[in-house]
Amino acid sequence: MALWGIFISAFIIGFSGAIMPGPMLGVTIDGSLKKSWMAGPLIVLGHGILELLLIAVMTFGLKDFFSNLTVAGFIGLFGGLFLAWMGYGMIKSAVGKSVSLNGQRTGNNSYLRNLVFTGIYVSATNPYFIIWWASTGMESIRRAYEIGLLGVLFFYVGHILSDFAWYTLISVAVSRGKKLVSDAVYSRIVLLLGIFIIAFSFYFIGSGCKMLLNGVM
């Protein structure tokens, strides 16, 4: 996969995860209402610091681990299955119109005082975040590292830019008292990205099975 292919796929997959309601969205909306539109970028900065540390550990600490075809195959297979589950959930939510940007505020104000730390905190304590990086994230890094450190850099930049783009949009909209994205439009975005995620999961699963077969033979 070429560098720009890594960047674009990292952005789209990252954006698919970013738009789903969760703790990050809740604290971003609260922070935007109580402080300013800068809440989103600052929270993502904290989130990105944690992700950068994870990527560094995976890249340098597990590079020999990644080089084993059998291990790489299992990572690809597990990462693909997780992506498929994620895509299915997105499509189901969009079709059932159960996704909404409303009702995402959180009542806990204590950790909103330091928004960068908030980004680290809500990420580190989110089981979904941990599972994603242990499966899909690890497989994405393994593929990016086939090109070298530049590939990993392109992956990280594409991934974190998707978070900055979405949460900055949310912060600006909330802080100005406007709803730039209606629930109907939001559902369509989730549906389209869910379809993309399902398609990309087949690529991961197919590649994983191929590596497993090559590792055994």
Tab-separated table of C-alpha atoms in Angstrom:
chain	number	residue	atom	x	y	z
A	1	MET	CA	0.000	0.000	0.000
A	2	ALA	CA	1.442	3.390	-1.058
A	3	LEU	CA	1.991	6.202	1.422
A	4	TRP	CA	-1.072	8.174	0.337
A	5	GLY	CA	-3.130	4.986	0.412
A	6	ILE	CA	-2.078	4.517	4.037
A	7	PHE	CA	-2.927	8.142	4.809
A	8	ILE	CA	-6.379	8.052	3.179
A	9	SER	CA	-7.394	4.684	4.653
A	10	ALA	CA	-6.185	5.818	8.110
A	11	PHE	CA	-8.246	9.002	7.797
A	12	ILE	CA	-11.453	7.233	6.711
A	13	ILE	CA	-11.193	4.403	9.255
A	14	GLY	CA	-10.307	6.918	11.977
A	15	PHE	CA	-13.205	9.168	10.969
A	16	SER	CA	-15.577	6.193	11.117
A	17	GLY	CA	-14.611	5.645	14.742
A	18	ALA	CA	-14.600	9.350	15.605
A	19	ILE	CA	-18.177	10.072	14.532
A	20	MET	CA	-19.757	7.367	16.702
A	21	PRO	CA	-21.222	8.706	19.985
A	22	GLY	CA	-19.111	7.979	23.049
A	23	PRO	CA	-17.175	9.531	25.962
A	24	MET	CA	-15.052	11.743	23.691
A	25	LEU	CA	-18.144	13.277	22.127
A	26	GLY	CA	-19.705	13.871	25.537
A	27	VAL	CA	-16.745	15.723	27.027
A	28	THR	CA	-16.219	17.656	23.774
A	29	ILE	CA	-19.796	18.977	23.865
A	30	ASP	CA	-19.530	19.819	27.575
A	31	GLY	CA	-16.176	21.519	27.126
A	32	SER	CA	-17.434	23.513	24.133
A	33	LEU	CA	-20.489	24.740	26.045
A	34	LYS	CA	-18.517	25.674	29.157
A	35	LYS	CA	-15.328	26.981	27.573
A	36	SER	CA	-14.962	27.523	23.807
A	37	TRP	CA	-14.608	25.841	20.425
A	38	MET	CA	-10.991	25.035	21.382
A	39	ALA	CA	-12.295	22.238	23.633
A	40	GLY	CA	-12.443	19.785	20.729
A	41	PRO	CA	-8.873	20.308	19.458
A	42	LEU	CA	-7.464	20.256	23.018
A	43	ILE	CA	-9.267	17.017	23.905
A	44	VAL	CA	-8.068	15.431	20.651
A	45	LEU	CA	-4.526	16.607	21.464
A	46	GLY	CA	-4.625	14.554	24.663
A	47	HIS	CA	-6.178	11.642	22.782
A	48	GLY	CA	-3.436	11.932	20.152
A	49	ILE	CA	-0.625	11.945	22.733
A	50	LEU	CA	-1.870	8.621	24.104
A	51	GLU	CA	-2.191	7.193	20.587
A	52	LEU	CA	1.327	8.339	19.686
A	53	LEU	CA	2.704	6.488	22.721
A	54	LEU	CA	0.774	3.353	21.747
A	55	ILE	CA	2.041	3.534	18.165
A	56	ALA	CA	5.648	3.991	19.341
A	57	VAL	CA	5.372	0.933	21.605
A	58	MET	CA	3.802	-1.161	18.840
A	59	THR	CA	6.280	-0.024	16.187
A	60	PHE	CA	9.516	-0.392	18.130
A	61	GLY	CA	8.559	-2.934	20.769
A	62	LEU	CA	6.680	-5.345	18.527
A	63	LYS	CA	8.473	-5.069	15.169
A	64	ASP	CA	9.965	-8.586	15.438
A	65	PHE	CA	6.574	-9.848	16.589
A	66	PHE	CA	4.957	-8.355	13.461
A	67	SER	CA	7.462	-10.037	11.137
A	68	ASN	CA	6.154	-13.535	11.962
A	69	LEU	CA	3.692	-14.496	9.207
A	70	THR	CA	1.490	-16.584	11.494
A	71	VAL	CA	1.268	-13.802	14.084
A	72	ALA	CA	0.656	-11.196	11.367
A	73	GLY	CA	-2.058	-13.403	9.885
A	74	PHE	CA	-3.895	-13.736	13.196
A	75	ILE	CA	-3.650	-9.967	13.786
A	76	GLY	CA	-5.066	-9.297	10.315
A	77	LEU	CA	-7.874	-11.804	10.823
A	78	PHE	CA	-8.816	-10.465	14.274
A	79	GLY	CA	-8.511	-6.855	13.111
A	80	GLY	CA	-10.726	-7.573	10.106
A	81	LEU	CA	-13.370	-9.319	12.215
A	82	PHE	CA	-13.433	-6.381	14.635
A	83	LEU	CA	-13.810	-3.961	11.716
A	84	ALA	CA	-16.675	-6.080	10.345
A	85	TRP	CA	-18.406	-6.002	13.743
A	86	MET	CA	-17.853	-2.248	13.958
A	87	GLY	CA	-19.234	-1.705	10.428
A	88	TYR	CA	-22.271	-3.883	11.125
A	89	GLY	CA	-23.018	-1.890	14.281
A	90	MET	CA	-22.743	1.386	12.349
A	91	ILE	CA	-25.089	0.208	9.586
A	92	LYS	CA	-27.581	-1.180	12.113
A	93	SER	CA	-27.566	2.087	14.089
A	94	ALA	CA	-27.957	4.195	10.941
A	95	VAL	CA	-30.811	2.105	9.500
A	96	GLY	CA	-32.566	2.047	12.876
A	97	LYS	CA	-31.951	5.811	13.241
A	98	SER	CA	-30.619	5.242	16.752
A	99	VAL	CA	-27.586	7.517	16.289
A	100	SER	CA	-27.892	11.146	17.339
A	101	LEU	CA	-25.665	14.018	18.390
A	102	ASN	CA	-28.192	14.940	21.074
A	103	GLY	CA	-27.987	13.809	24.674
A	104	GLN	CA	-24.216	13.415	24.685
A	105	ARG	CA	-23.432	15.799	27.544
A	106	THR	CA	-21.752	14.491	30.652
A	107	GLY	CA	-22.493	15.642	34.173
A	108	ASN	CA	-18.951	15.163	35.488
A	109	ASN	CA	-17.186	18.544	35.451
A	110	SER	CA	-14.071	17.782	37.490
A	111	TYR	CA	-11.863	16.476	34.718
A	112	LEU	CA	-13.013	19.136	32.225
A	113	ARG	CA	-10.681	21.686	33.830
A	114	ASN	CA	-7.712	20.270	31.978
A	115	LEU	CA	-8.971	19.416	28.510
A	116	VAL	CA	-5.746	17.802	27.276
A	117	PHE	CA	-5.758	15.451	30.265
A	118	THR	CA	-9.451	14.826	29.603
A	119	GLY	CA	-8.570	13.510	26.145
A	120	ILE	CA	-6.045	11.107	27.672
A	121	TYR	CA	-8.415	10.069	30.473
A	122	VAL	CA	-11.516	9.292	28.412
A	123	SER	CA	-9.412	7.375	25.871
A	124	ALA	CA	-7.451	5.290	28.372
A	125	THR	CA	-10.619	4.309	30.259
A	126	ASN	CA	-12.631	3.409	27.140
A	127	PRO	CA	-12.662	-0.402	26.539
A	128	TYR	CA	-13.626	0.164	22.884
A	129	PHE	CA	-10.464	2.255	22.385
A	130	ILE	CA	-8.272	-0.500	23.859
A	131	ILE	CA	-9.904	-3.269	21.793
A	132	TRP	CA	-9.621	-1.201	18.601
A	133	TRP	CA	-5.891	-0.651	19.057
A	134	ALA	CA	-5.303	-4.288	20.033
A	135	SER	CA	-6.904	-5.454	16.786
A	136	THR	CA	-7.534	-3.052	13.903
A	137	GLY	CA	-4.963	-0.499	15.063
A	138	MET	CA	-2.223	-3.088	15.417
A	139	GLU	CA	-2.923	-4.496	11.950
A	140	SER	CA	-2.925	-0.993	10.424
A	141	ILE	CA	0.446	-0.224	12.021
A	142	ARG	CA	1.882	-3.552	10.866
A	143	ARG	CA	0.887	-2.764	7.287
A	144	ALA	CA	2.187	0.806	7.484
A	145	TYR	CA	5.514	-0.431	8.889
A	146	GLU	CA	6.048	-2.546	5.756
A	147	ILE	CA	7.013	0.746	4.089
A	148	GLY	CA	9.025	1.873	7.106
A	149	LEU	CA	8.750	4.613	9.702
A	150	LEU	CA	7.459	7.022	7.052
A	151	GLY	CA	4.498	4.706	6.520
A	152	VAL	CA	3.770	4.719	10.259
A	153	LEU	CA	4.019	8.531	10.291
A	154	PHE	CA	1.532	8.830	7.404
A	155	PHE	CA	-0.806	6.448	9.235
A	156	TYR	CA	-0.639	8.481	12.446
A	157	VAL	CA	-1.145	11.841	10.723
A	158	GLY	CA	-4.115	10.540	8.714
A	159	HIS	CA	-5.657	8.935	11.781
A	160	ILE	CA	-5.304	11.904	14.134
A	161	LEU	CA	-6.426	14.423	11.481
A	162	SER	CA	-9.753	12.590	11.256
A	163	ASP	CA	-10.279	13.160	14.986
A	164	PHE	CA	-9.263	16.819	14.747
A	165	ALA	CA	-11.601	17.383	11.776
A	166	TRP	CA	-14.692	15.854	13.411
A	167	TYR	CA	-14.294	17.148	16.948
A	168	THR	CA	-13.351	20.649	15.800
A	169	LEU	CA	-16.548	20.705	13.717
A	170	ILE	CA	-18.571	19.595	16.753
A	171	SER	CA	-16.889	22.168	19.023
A	172	VAL	CA	-17.467	25.051	16.619
A	173	ALA	CA	-21.114	24.051	16.084
A	174	VAL	CA	-21.860	23.646	19.804
A	175	SER	CA	-20.010	26.764	20.968
A	176	ARG	CA	-21.932	28.897	18.452
A	177	GLY	CA	-25.243	27.362	19.429
A	178	LYS	CA	-25.861	25.810	16.031
A	179	LYS	CA	-26.504	22.286	14.850
A	180	LEU	CA	-24.546	22.024	11.608
A	181	VAL	CA	-25.217	18.302	11.197
A	182	SER	CA	-28.846	17.117	11.440
A	183	ASP	CA	-29.650	13.633	12.735
A	184	ALA	CA	-30.792	12.601	9.233
A	185	VAL	CA	-27.499	13.677	7.645
A	186	TYR	CA	-25.566	12.142	10.533
A	187	SER	CA	-27.329	8.783	10.001
A	188	ARG	CA	-26.441	8.818	6.288
A	189	ILE	CA	-22.791	9.547	7.060
A	190	VAL	CA	-22.692	6.678	9.560
A	191	LEU	CA	-24.351	4.336	7.021
A	192	LEU	CA	-21.883	5.152	4.225
A	193	LEU	CA	-18.879	4.819	6.509
A	194	GLY	CA	-20.267	1.546	7.886
A	195	ILE	CA	-20.402	0.132	4.346
A	196	PHE	CA	-16.813	1.267	3.736
A	197	ILE	CA	-15.658	-0.326	6.999
A	198	ILE	CA	-17.313	-3.654	6.069
A	199	ALA	CA	-15.565	-3.581	2.668
A	200	PHE	CA	-12.204	-2.794	4.256
A	201	SER	CA	-12.694	-5.617	6.779
A	202	PHE	CA	-12.775	-8.127	3.906
A	203	TYR	CA	-9.366	-6.829	2.803
A	204	PHE	CA	-7.933	-7.357	6.295
A	205	ILE	CA	-9.523	-10.809	6.668
A	206	GLY	CA	-8.414	-11.947	3.193
A	207	SER	CA	-4.842	-10.780	3.743
A	208	GLY	CA	-4.788	-12.356	7.208
A	209	CYS	CA	-5.927	-15.740	5.874
A	210	LYS	CA	-3.333	-15.561	3.090
A	211	MET	CA	-0.516	-14.864	5.574
A	212	LEU	CA	-1.716	-17.669	7.847
A	213	LEU	CA	-1.576	-20.116	4.944
A	214	ASN	CA	1.904	-18.899	3.938
A	215	GLY	CA	3.064	-19.152	7.548
A	216	VAL	CA	1.900	-22.745	7.863
A	217	MET	CA	3.289	-23.903	4.505
